[in-house]
Every structure is written in structure tokens, then in C-alpha cells.
Amino acid sequence: MLFIKGGKVMKGLNKVILCFSSLVMLFSISFTNNNTNDNVSSDLPSSEIIELPSIEDSSEEIIEKPSSSEMSKPIYTKKTKVYINPSVQHANLYINGKGNEATNMNDVARYLKKELDKIEFLEVLYNLDNLSLKNSVAESNAFGADIHLALHSNAGGGRGSEIYTINSNKFSKIIYDDFNELGDFKKRGIKNGKHLYEVKNSKAEHVALMEFLFHDNMEEANWIVANKELIAKQLAKSIINFVSVYYYATM
């Protein structure tokens, strides 16, 4: 009987693959003489192990892939700077008697702060000290903001939402579209803000001034007051999504 040694179990298989650099087959032949009962055999013992040289495993090395959670993590070399500038127009009273443009937009900004401060790839500065328009723009520029977003409610007898920008249509569109998902509002559009001091003088790459709804319209004033936290969460989602796509690659 002959045993051949030198097989190797390959990774990922449930069977043994015999690998040989050369194959030598030896046979042990026995003849039985029925008349004389004499055995005739080869020179090898009836049972012998033949050692064959081991062969290196040529299968490809298995590379462990990153988990799905690791694949979703953004890669960033620096934090994106965001400046949030709520209205400081205290004289613009809400028709429902519930505050004014400055107080309500500052409330939205405070809710927004709770959301954005959780995000590790953002560095956010908020004008919550009622800095004047000129001083808040100067603060944003000194901060080196990548994104500058102004929060306002509108007036003048109309209804609906609009956003002002000059060269930041992609950012403005996501802010505008996401807000309008919250209700059946009249869409007044993305407009040229070159006449607005804040839009014109802020040096951030992406600058937008959002006019959410009209605070001299009773229905819309009531909606803003009742949904300030919701507005903030939607803004946070928009900013995070935009920054993730625009600034950071993913694995």
C-alpha cells in the first residue's frame, strides 16, 4: 500500500487540494502464485510513505474590507467653518404678537446650535449677541467662514419663502428645497442678492440669506413660532449633507 504526503488545505475551501511540483507514482505489484503460494513484490515495503516537497500557497491574500460604518465616515483634513447670522431686527414685529423677527430667528439659531455642535467636522460660530450687520459680517470674515448663512423672516404683505445669494446656488438650493419640504409654502425662488450688504460683503465661499416665511401673514407667523425647532433641525440636516458632499470624500 502507498501513502502520498504533501497535500495542503487552501483558505476558504472545505476540501483538500493536493499540490505537487512533480508527480511520481510508484506501484507495488504483488503476484500471488496460487500453485506455490509464493509472493512476488516490488523492492519497496508493502506500506511506505513518500515525502513530496511542500508547495507555497499561491492563492491571493484575502484583504479585509472596511465595515459599512467605516465606509460612511467622511475623510477630512480640516473642519468646515460655518457662520450662522440670525436677524437682529427687533422692530419687525410678528403680526400674531409673538415676538419679533430678531427674537424668533435667534431662537432658531439656538436650536440649530444644539444640532450642529454635535458634528465633529464642523466649527460653527453664531451671532447670538445681536451684533450689528456690519460687525457680524466682519466677524464672519475674521472667522474665515466657509459657509455664511443668514436667518430671516419676511414682510411686505406676501407669503412663501425665498433665498438670496450671488454665487452659491448649490448651497442655497439645498437650504431652500429642504425647508420647503416642511410645508405647502409658496416657492418664491432663489434670487440674486447682490443688493444685500450681507450677501455682497461676506467672504465665505458659500453665502446665503434665507427668508423663511412672512411674519406679517398670520398663518405663516403662527407656523414659524410653532416650528422653530423643526426649522433648525431641517437646516442642520441641509448643512451637514451639503458639507459632507461638497467638502469631504467618503471611503
PDB file of N, CA and C in Angstrom, residues 22-57:
ATOM      1  N   SER A  22       6.081  17.841  -8.794  1.00  0.00           N
ATOM      2  CA  SER A  22       6.251  16.724  -9.733  1.00  0.00           C
ATOM      3  C   SER A  22       5.501  15.541  -9.173  1.00  0.00           C
ATOM      4  N   LEU A  23       5.000  14.757 -10.007  1.00  0.00           N
ATOM      5  CA  LEU A  23       4.196  13.633  -9.564  1.00  0.00           C
ATOM      6  C   LEU A  23       4.937  12.344  -9.897  1.00  0.00           C
ATOM      7  N   VAL A  24       5.204  11.627  -8.858  1.00  0.00           N
ATOM      8  CA  VAL A  24       5.886  10.342  -9.050  1.00  0.00           C
ATOM      9  C   VAL A  24       4.966   9.262  -8.525  1.00  0.00           C
ATOM     10  N   MET A  25       4.632   8.411  -9.343  1.00  0.00           N
ATOM     11  CA  MET A  25       3.745   7.337  -8.926  1.00  0.00           C
ATOM     12  C   MET A  25       4.519   6.017  -8.911  1.00  0.00           C
ATOM     13  N   LEU A  26       4.397   5.427  -7.814  1.00  0.00           N
ATOM     14  CA  LEU A  26       5.058   4.130  -7.642  1.00  0.00           C
ATOM     15  C   LEU A  26       3.995   3.070  -7.387  1.00  0.00           C
ATOM     16  N   PHE A  27       4.234   1.974  -7.902  1.00  0.00           N
ATOM     17  CA  PHE A  27       3.254   0.892  -7.754  1.00  0.00           C
ATOM     18  C   PHE A  27       3.904  -0.303  -7.055  1.00  0.00           C
ATOM     19  N   SER A  28       3.138  -0.807  -6.177  1.00  0.00           N
ATOM     20  CA  SER A  28       3.575  -2.044  -5.538  1.00  0.00           C
ATOM     21  C   SER A  28       2.752  -3.173  -6.127  1.00  0.00           C
ATOM     22  N   ILE A  29       3.434  -4.008  -6.800  1.00  0.00           N
ATOM     23  CA  ILE A  29       2.730  -5.068  -7.535  1.00  0.00           C
ATOM     24  C   ILE A  29       2.978  -6.403  -6.827  1.00  0.00           C
ATOM     25  N   SER A  30       1.943  -7.017  -6.523  1.00  0.00           N
ATOM     26  CA  SER A  30       2.076  -8.331  -5.880  1.00  0.00           C
ATOM     27  C   SER A  30       1.456  -9.401  -6.774  1.00  0.00           C
ATOM     28  N   PHE A  31       2.166 -10.402  -6.962  1.00  0.00           N
ATOM     29  CA  PHE A  31       1.639 -11.532  -7.730  1.00  0.00           C
ATOM     30  C   PHE A  31       1.486 -12.725  -6.780  1.00  0.00           C
ATOM     31  N   THR A  32       0.403 -13.277  -6.822  1.00  0.00           N
ATOM     32  CA  THR A  32       0.172 -14.452  -5.985  1.00  0.00           C
ATOM     33  C   THR A  32       0.178 -15.709  -6.855  1.00  0.00           C
ATOM     34  N   ASN A  33       1.055 -16.571  -6.489  1.00  0.00           N
ATOM     35  CA  ASN A  33       1.126 -17.848  -7.210  1.00  0.00           C
ATOM     36  C   ASN A  33       0.243 -18.844  -6.484  1.00  0.00           C
ATOM     37  N   ASN A  34      -0.905 -19.105  -7.082  1.00  0.00           N
ATOM     38  CA  ASN A  34      -1.854 -19.995  -6.432  1.00  0.00           C
ATOM     39  C   ASN A  34      -1.304 -21.408  -6.234  1.00  0.00           C
ATOM     40  N   ASN A  35      -0.349 -21.763  -7.100  1.00  0.00           N
ATOM     41  CA  ASN A  35       0.156 -23.134  -7.006  1.00  0.00           C
ATOM     42  C   ASN A  35       1.188 -23.295  -5.922  1.00  0.00           C
ATOM     43  N   THR A  36       2.059 -22.190  -5.788  1.00  0.00           N
ATOM     44  CA  THR A  36       3.186 -22.350  -4.864  1.00  0.00           C
ATOM     45  C   THR A  36       3.012 -21.534  -3.616  1.00  0.00           C
ATOM     46  N   ASN A  37       1.968 -20.575  -3.624  1.00  0.00           N
ATOM     47  CA  ASN A  37       1.751 -19.638  -2.525  1.00  0.00           C
ATOM     48  C   ASN A  37       2.962 -18.782  -2.253  1.00  0.00           C
ATOM     49  N   ASP A  38       3.834 -18.559  -3.293  1.00  0.00           N
ATOM     50  CA  ASP A  38       4.985 -17.668  -3.150  1.00  0.00           C
ATOM     51  C   ASP A  38       4.572 -16.260  -3.556  1.00  0.00           C
ATOM     52  N   ASN A  39       4.988 -15.241  -2.778  1.00  0.00           N
ATOM     53  CA  ASN A  39       4.660 -13.844  -3.093  1.00  0.00           C
ATOM     54  C   ASN A  39       5.797 -13.207  -3.845  1.00  0.00           C
ATOM     55  N   VAL A  40       5.446 -12.482  -4.925  1.00  0.00           N
ATOM     56  CA  VAL A  40       6.424 -11.724  -5.690  1.00  0.00           C
ATOM     57  C   VAL A  40       6.020 -10.260  -5.599  1.00  0.00           C
ATOM     58  N   SER A  41       6.933  -9.374  -5.149  1.00  0.00           N
ATOM     59  CA  SER A  41       6.580  -7.957  -4.971  1.00  0.00           C
ATOM     60  C   SER A  41       7.709  -7.072  -5.423  1.00  0.00           C
ATOM     61  N   SER A  42       7.472  -5.763  -5.409  1.00  0.00           N
ATOM     62  CA  SER A  42       8.491  -4.792  -5.771  1.00  0.00           C
ATOM     63  C   SER A  42       9.497  -4.707  -4.656  1.00  0.00           C
ATOM     64  N   ASP A  43      10.550  -3.910  -4.852  1.00  0.00           N
ATOM     65  CA  ASP A  43      11.593  -3.752  -3.855  1.00  0.00           C
ATOM     66  C   ASP A  43      11.140  -2.920  -2.666  1.00  0.00           C
ATOM     67  N   LEU A  44      10.021  -2.178  -2.819  1.00  0.00           N
ATOM     68  CA  LEU A  44       9.539  -1.351  -1.724  1.00  0.00           C
ATOM     69  C   LEU A  44       8.791  -2.198  -0.710  1.00  0.00           C
ATOM     70  N   PRO A  45       8.802  -1.774   0.545  1.00  0.00           N
ATOM     71  CA  PRO A  45       7.960  -2.466   1.518  1.00  0.00           C
ATOM     72  C   PRO A  45       6.501  -2.326   1.106  1.00  0.00           C
ATOM     73  N   SER A  46       5.674  -3.209   1.642  1.00  0.00           N
ATOM     74  CA  SER A  46       4.266  -3.197   1.254  1.00  0.00           C
ATOM     75  C   SER A  46       3.547  -1.935   1.691  1.00  0.00           C
ATOM     76  N   SER A  47       4.082  -1.225   2.669  1.00  0.00           N
ATOM     77  CA  SER A  47       3.480   0.039   3.099  1.00  0.00           C
ATOM     78  C   SER A  47       4.587   1.040   3.352  1.00  0.00           C
ATOM     79  N   GLU A  48       4.594   2.176   2.592  1.00  0.00           N
ATOM     80  CA  GLU A  48       5.661   3.159   2.732  1.00  0.00           C
ATOM     81  C   GLU A  48       5.120   4.551   2.443  1.00  0.00           C
ATOM     82  N   ILE A  49       5.606   5.573   3.169  1.00  0.00           N
ATOM     83  CA  ILE A  49       5.216   6.975   2.956  1.00  0.00           C
ATOM     84  C   ILE A  49       6.264   7.659   2.116  1.00  0.00           C
ATOM     85  N   ILE A  50       5.832   8.316   1.057  1.00  0.00           N
ATOM     86  CA  ILE A  50       6.738   9.073   0.201  1.00  0.00           C
ATOM     87  C   ILE A  50       6.532  10.552   0.488  1.00  0.00           C
ATOM     88  N   GLU A  51       7.588  11.247   0.905  1.00  0.00           N
ATOM     89  CA  GLU A  51       7.520  12.680   1.198  1.00  0.00           C
ATOM     90  C   GLU A  51       7.697  13.479  -0.087  1.00  0.00           C
ATOM     91  N   LEU A  52       6.762  14.418  -0.375  1.00  0.00           N
ATOM     92  CA  LEU A  52       6.892  15.325  -1.508  1.00  0.00           C
ATOM     93  C   LEU A  52       7.159  16.723  -0.979  1.00  0.00           C
ATOM     94  N   PRO A  53       7.931  17.511  -1.737  1.00  0.00           N
ATOM     95  CA  PRO A  53       8.241  18.867  -1.257  1.00  0.00           C
ATOM     96  C   PRO A  53       6.975  19.706  -1.107  1.00  0.00           C
ATOM     97  N   SER A  54       6.941  20.505  -0.034  1.00  0.00           N
ATOM     98  CA  SER A  54       5.803  21.391   0.206  1.00  0.00           C
ATOM     99  C   SER A  54       5.793  22.514  -0.820  1.00  0.00           C
ATOM    100  N   ILE A  55       4.608  22.894  -1.282  1.00  0.00           N
ATOM    101  CA  ILE A  55       4.466  23.951  -2.288  1.00  0.00           C
ATOM    102  C   ILE A  55       3.830  25.163  -1.632  1.00  0.00           C
ATOM    103  N   GLU A  56       4.397  26.345  -1.918  1.00  0.00           N
ATOM    104  CA  GLU A  56       3.874  27.584  -1.342  1.00  0.00           C
ATOM    105  C   GLU A  56       2.444  27.829  -1.806  1.00  0.00           C
ATOM    106  N   ASP A  57       1.640  28.327  -0.911  1.00  0.00           N
ATOM    107  CA  ASP A  57       0.260  28.672  -1.242  1.00  0.00           C
ATOM    108  C   ASP A  57       0.255  29.873  -2.184  1.00  0.00           C
TER     109      ASP A  57
END
